[in-house]
Amino acid sequence: GESVGLHLPTLSVQEGDNSIINCAYSNSASDYFIWYKQESGKGPQFIIDIRSNMDKRQGQRVTVLLNKTVKHLSLQIAATQPGDSAVYFCAEKTGTSGSRLTFGEGTQLTVNP
Amino acid sequence: GAVVSQHPSRVICKSGTSVKIECRSLDFQATTMFWYRQFPKKSLMLMATSNEGSKATYEQGVEKDKFLINHASLTLSTLTVTSAHPEDSSFYICSGRLAGEIDTQYFGPGTRLTVL
């Protein structure tokens, strides 16, 4: 079946550096993508989303890039802080799946002080 | 805004008993709620989609008689794990979708179920 996956299961960065978390998806019919942050023992927290008619969207310290040609999604975090340490999931929604989201495997981001 | 709560946050029960988990949207009306389970260091797996006032739609492989879902109001959905067994031990997370918003889901803090 089609799924969303992440290139790297773990990412370790120094405080203050920029972080890039990648996600590959295989369903060309997906029209909406979300990045979630999950801290240990907590539920996922919405970070940023993007629709398929866009290729870039910026938030506070975060930017999501969408490359539909290669079915690739990335989350960039500027000036990474220790509080950014968490697991990051991308999720996709296809137009035919109603509201259902398919989650990727997750990337563990560790920020070293 | 868009806050979802779950109760209890942790529960330990004996094998064979039933456990009810509540999911509440605190500051919005959720016409649709979703139930996920998550194993350690794994991703979220959708169990079922719950629409207010109607029967839940279960994902393939999820036993509807074991995981009873009720969505009686626009702010409350419950998941009951019946005759729980140790393999049901997991992290259960619910989410709500705002009425009028098509796509975004807001997640609760999760419930850690341990079946002895």
Short mmCIF file of C-alpha atoms in Angstrom, two decimals:
data_model
loop_
_atom_site.label_atom_id
_atom_site.label_comp_id
_atom_site.label_asym_id
_atom_site.label_seq_id
_atom_site.Cartn_x
_atom_site.Cartn_y
_atom_site.Cartn_z
CA GLY A 1 0.00 0.00 0.00
CA GLU A 2 0.92 3.59 -0.15
CA SER A 3 2.46 5.19 2.89
CA VAL A 4 4.30 8.14 4.21
CA GLY A 5 7.85 7.59 5.34
CA LEU A 6 10.75 9.50 6.72
CA HIS A 7 14.30 9.43 5.48
CA LEU A 8 16.02 9.53 8.87
CA PRO A 9 14.76 7.96 12.08
CA THR A 10 16.98 10.17 14.26
CA LEU A 11 18.50 13.60 13.93
CA SER A 12 20.89 15.22 16.36
CA VAL A 13 21.75 18.91 16.12
CA GLN A 14 23.46 21.58 18.18
CA GLU A 15 21.42 24.28 19.81
CA GLY A 16 21.16 27.25 17.50
CA ASP A 17 21.61 25.24 14.32
CA ASN A 18 18.91 24.83 11.74
CA SER A 19 17.20 21.44 11.50
CA ILE A 20 15.73 19.80 8.44
CA ILE A 21 13.42 16.84 8.84
CA ASN A 22 12.41 15.01 5.69
CA CYS A 23 9.40 13.00 4.68
CA ALA A 24 8.68 10.98 1.55
CA TYR A 25 5.19 10.16 0.45
CA SER A 26 4.06 7.91 -2.34
CA ASN A 27 0.41 8.82 -2.86
CA SER A 28 0.24 11.38 -5.64
CA ALA A 29 -3.40 11.97 -4.77
CA SER A 30 -2.51 13.44 -1.37
CA ASP A 31 -3.63 17.04 -1.20
CA TYR A 32 -2.91 18.08 2.36
CA PHE A 33 0.07 17.58 4.63
CA ILE A 34 0.68 18.30 8.28
CA TRP A 35 3.68 18.24 10.54
CA TYR A 36 3.17 17.25 14.15
CA LYS A 37 5.52 17.36 17.11
CA GLN A 38 5.18 14.74 19.82
CA GLU A 39 6.98 14.96 23.12
CA SER A 40 7.45 11.87 25.22
CA GLY A 41 4.20 10.68 26.79
CA LYS A 42 2.11 13.36 25.13
CA GLY A 43 -0.19 13.65 22.18
CA PRO A 44 0.89 15.12 18.83
CA GLN A 45 0.96 18.88 18.62
CA PHE A 46 0.13 20.65 15.35
CA ILE A 47 3.09 22.58 13.95
CA ILE A 48 2.31 23.59 10.40
CA ASP A 49 0.36 22.41 7.39
CA ILE A 50 0.46 22.86 3.65
CA ARG A 51 -1.87 22.12 0.79
CA SER A 52 -0.81 20.59 -2.47
CA ASN A 53 -1.36 23.82 -4.39
CA MET A 54 1.53 25.39 -2.48
CA ASP A 55 5.22 24.56 -2.36
CA LYS A 56 6.25 26.54 0.69
CA ARG A 57 4.69 27.80 3.85
CA GLN A 58 6.30 29.60 6.74
CA GLY A 59 5.42 29.83 10.38
CA GLN A 60 7.25 31.03 13.41
CA ARG A 61 10.74 29.49 13.12
CA VAL A 62 9.36 26.72 10.95
CA THR A 63 9.06 26.31 7.21
CA VAL A 64 7.45 23.46 5.33
CA LEU A 65 8.51 22.72 1.77
CA LEU A 66 6.56 20.52 -0.58
CA ASN A 67 8.03 19.06 -3.75
CA LYS A 68 5.27 17.25 -5.56
CA THR A 69 7.52 16.21 -8.41
CA VAL A 70 9.52 13.89 -6.17
CA LYS A 71 6.81 13.50 -3.52
CA HIS A 72 8.93 14.99 -0.79
CA LEU A 73 8.03 17.08 2.23
CA SER A 74 10.41 18.74 4.62
CA LEU A 75 10.21 20.65 7.87
CA GLN A 76 12.85 23.25 8.56
CA ILE A 77 13.31 24.54 12.08
CA ALA A 78 15.40 27.67 12.44
CA ALA A 79 17.66 28.24 15.44
CA THR A 80 16.77 24.92 17.01
CA GLN A 81 16.28 25.00 20.76
CA PRO A 82 16.39 22.23 23.39
CA GLY A 83 12.62 22.53 23.66
CA ASP A 84 12.38 21.40 20.07
CA SER A 85 13.61 17.95 21.04
CA ALA A 86 10.77 15.57 20.22
CA VAL A 87 9.54 13.12 17.60
CA TYR A 88 8.28 14.79 14.46
CA PHE A 89 5.67 13.15 12.28
CA CYS A 90 4.46 14.10 8.87
CA ALA A 91 0.93 13.14 7.94
CA GLU A 92 -0.92 13.19 4.67
CA LYS A 93 -4.50 13.26 3.61
CA THR A 94 -5.81 12.18 0.27
CA GLY A 95 -8.88 13.64 -1.31
CA THR A 96 -10.56 10.27 -1.33
CA SER A 97 -9.86 9.34 2.29
CA GLY A 98 -12.21 11.79 3.91
CA SER A 99 -10.58 13.22 6.99
CA ARG A 100 -8.31 10.28 7.55
CA LEU A 101 -4.64 11.05 8.03
CA THR A 102 -1.81 8.66 7.29
CA PHE A 103 1.20 9.18 9.52
CA GLY A 104 4.83 8.63 8.71
CA GLU A 105 7.17 6.72 10.98
CA GLY A 106 8.55 9.74 12.79
CA THR A 107 11.97 11.32 13.30
CA GLN A 108 13.48 11.73 16.74
CA LEU A 109 15.08 15.17 16.93
CA THR A 110 17.62 15.68 19.69
CA VAL A 111 18.99 19.15 20.34
CA ASN A 112 22.29 19.23 22.16
CA PRO A 113 23.01 22.31 24.32
CA GLY B 1 -8.13 27.23 21.10
CA ALA B 2 -8.85 23.71 19.79
CA VAL B 3 -8.01 21.88 23.00
CA VAL B 4 -8.72 18.19 23.42
CA SER B 5 -8.56 16.39 26.75
CA GLN B 6 -8.48 12.71 27.61
CA HIS B 7 -9.34 10.92 30.80
CA PRO B 8 -7.76 9.06 32.39
CA SER B 9 -4.18 9.84 31.45
CA ARG B 10 -3.01 6.50 32.79
CA VAL B 11 -4.88 3.34 33.70
CA ILE B 12 -3.77 -0.05 34.90
CA CYS B 13 -6.26 -2.88 34.84
CA LYS B 14 -6.43 -6.61 35.21
CA SER B 15 -6.77 -8.90 32.25
CA GLY B 16 -10.41 -9.54 31.39
CA THR B 17 -11.75 -6.23 32.65
CA SER B 18 -13.09 -3.37 30.55
CA VAL B 19 -11.68 0.14 30.46
CA LYS B 20 -13.35 3.31 29.25
CA ILE B 21 -11.36 6.26 27.92
CA GLU B 22 -12.99 9.64 27.43
CA CYS B 23 -12.07 12.20 24.81
CA ARG B 24 -13.43 15.72 25.11
CA SER B 25 -13.13 18.77 22.90
CA LEU B 26 -12.99 21.59 25.43
CA ASP B 27 -13.43 24.71 23.37
CA PHE B 28 -14.85 23.56 20.08
CA GLN B 29 -17.42 21.23 18.65
CA ALA B 30 -15.98 18.16 17.05
CA THR B 31 -18.32 16.57 14.57
CA THR B 32 -15.69 13.96 13.92
CA MET B 33 -13.29 12.37 16.36
CA PHE B 34 -10.59 9.85 15.66
CA TRP B 35 -9.03 7.16 17.82
CA TYR B 36 -5.44 6.07 17.38
CA ARG B 37 -3.15 3.69 19.16
CA GLN B 38 0.57 4.03 19.34
CA PHE B 39 3.19 1.48 20.35
CA PRO B 40 6.53 2.60 21.81
CA LYS B 41 8.75 4.34 19.29
CA LYS B 42 6.16 3.76 16.58
CA SER B 43 3.82 5.92 14.60
CA LEU B 44 0.13 6.52 15.16
CA MET B 45 -2.24 3.90 13.80
CA LEU B 46 -5.80 4.96 13.13
CA MET B 47 -8.29 2.65 14.79
CA ALA B 48 -11.60 4.26 13.97
CA THR B 49 -13.39 7.39 12.89
CA SER B 50 -16.28 8.52 15.02
CA ASN B 51 -19.02 10.84 13.83
CA GLU B 52 -21.41 12.38 16.29
CA GLY B 53 -24.68 10.54 16.43
CA SER B 54 -23.69 7.68 14.16
CA LYS B 55 -21.75 4.43 14.29
CA ALA B 56 -18.00 4.55 14.16
CA THR B 57 -16.09 3.44 11.10
CA TYR B 58 -13.34 1.01 12.01
CA GLU B 59 -10.11 0.47 10.17
CA GLN B 60 -9.34 -2.90 8.73
CA GLY B 61 -8.16 -5.31 11.39
CA VAL B 62 -9.67 -3.42 14.31
CA GLU B 63 -12.30 -5.41 16.17
CA LYS B 64 -15.37 -3.27 16.67
CA ASP B 65 -16.71 -5.53 19.41
CA LYS B 66 -13.50 -5.19 21.35
CA PHE B 67 -13.01 -1.46 20.91
CA LEU B 68 -16.41 0.10 21.47
CA ILE B 69 -16.70 3.72 20.41
CA ASN B 70 -19.49 6.07 21.32
CA HIS B 71 -19.77 9.67 20.12
CA ALA B 72 -22.91 10.85 21.83
CA SER B 73 -22.28 14.57 21.69
CA LEU B 74 -20.27 17.13 19.76
CA THR B 75 -17.75 17.34 22.58
CA LEU B 76 -17.42 13.79 23.86
CA SER B 77 -16.33 10.48 22.42
CA THR B 78 -15.53 7.38 24.44
CA LEU B 79 -13.46 4.31 23.68
CA THR B 80 -14.13 1.19 25.73
CA VAL B 81 -11.60 -1.60 25.57
CA THR B 82 -13.60 -4.69 26.45
CA SER B 83 -12.13 -7.80 28.04
CA ALA B 84 -8.70 -6.25 27.95
CA HIS B 85 -5.61 -8.41 27.52
CA PRO B 86 -1.93 -7.57 27.91
CA GLU B 87 -1.56 -7.15 24.15
CA ASP B 88 -4.04 -4.27 24.37
CA SER B 89 -1.52 -2.33 26.42
CA SER B 90 -0.72 0.75 24.42
CA PHE B 91 -0.93 4.52 24.20
CA TYR B 92 -4.38 5.54 22.99
CA ILE B 93 -4.79 8.98 21.48
CA CYS B 94 -7.90 10.74 20.26
CA SER B 95 -8.26 13.74 18.01
CA GLY B 96 -11.06 16.05 17.06
CA ARG B 97 -11.81 17.84 13.86
CA LEU B 98 -13.43 21.24 14.04
CA ALA B 99 -16.86 21.51 12.53
CA GLY B 100 -16.40 23.49 9.35
CA GLU B 101 -12.71 22.64 9.00
CA ILE B 102 -12.13 19.82 6.63
CA ASP B 103 -8.69 18.61 7.42
CA THR B 104 -6.95 19.69 10.60
CA GLN B 105 -7.06 17.35 13.58
CA TYR B 106 -6.27 18.42 17.11
CA PHE B 107 -4.98 15.73 19.41
CA GLY B 108 -5.55 14.89 23.02
CA PRO B 109 -2.68 14.13 25.43
CA GLY B 110 -3.16 10.38 25.20
CA THR B 111 -4.04 7.61 27.64
CA ARG B 112 -1.50 5.02 28.69
CA LEU B 113 -3.25 1.66 29.17
CA THR B 114 -1.44 -1.15 30.92
CA VAL B 115 -3.16 -4.50 31.18
CA LEU B 116 -1.70 -6.88 33.73
#
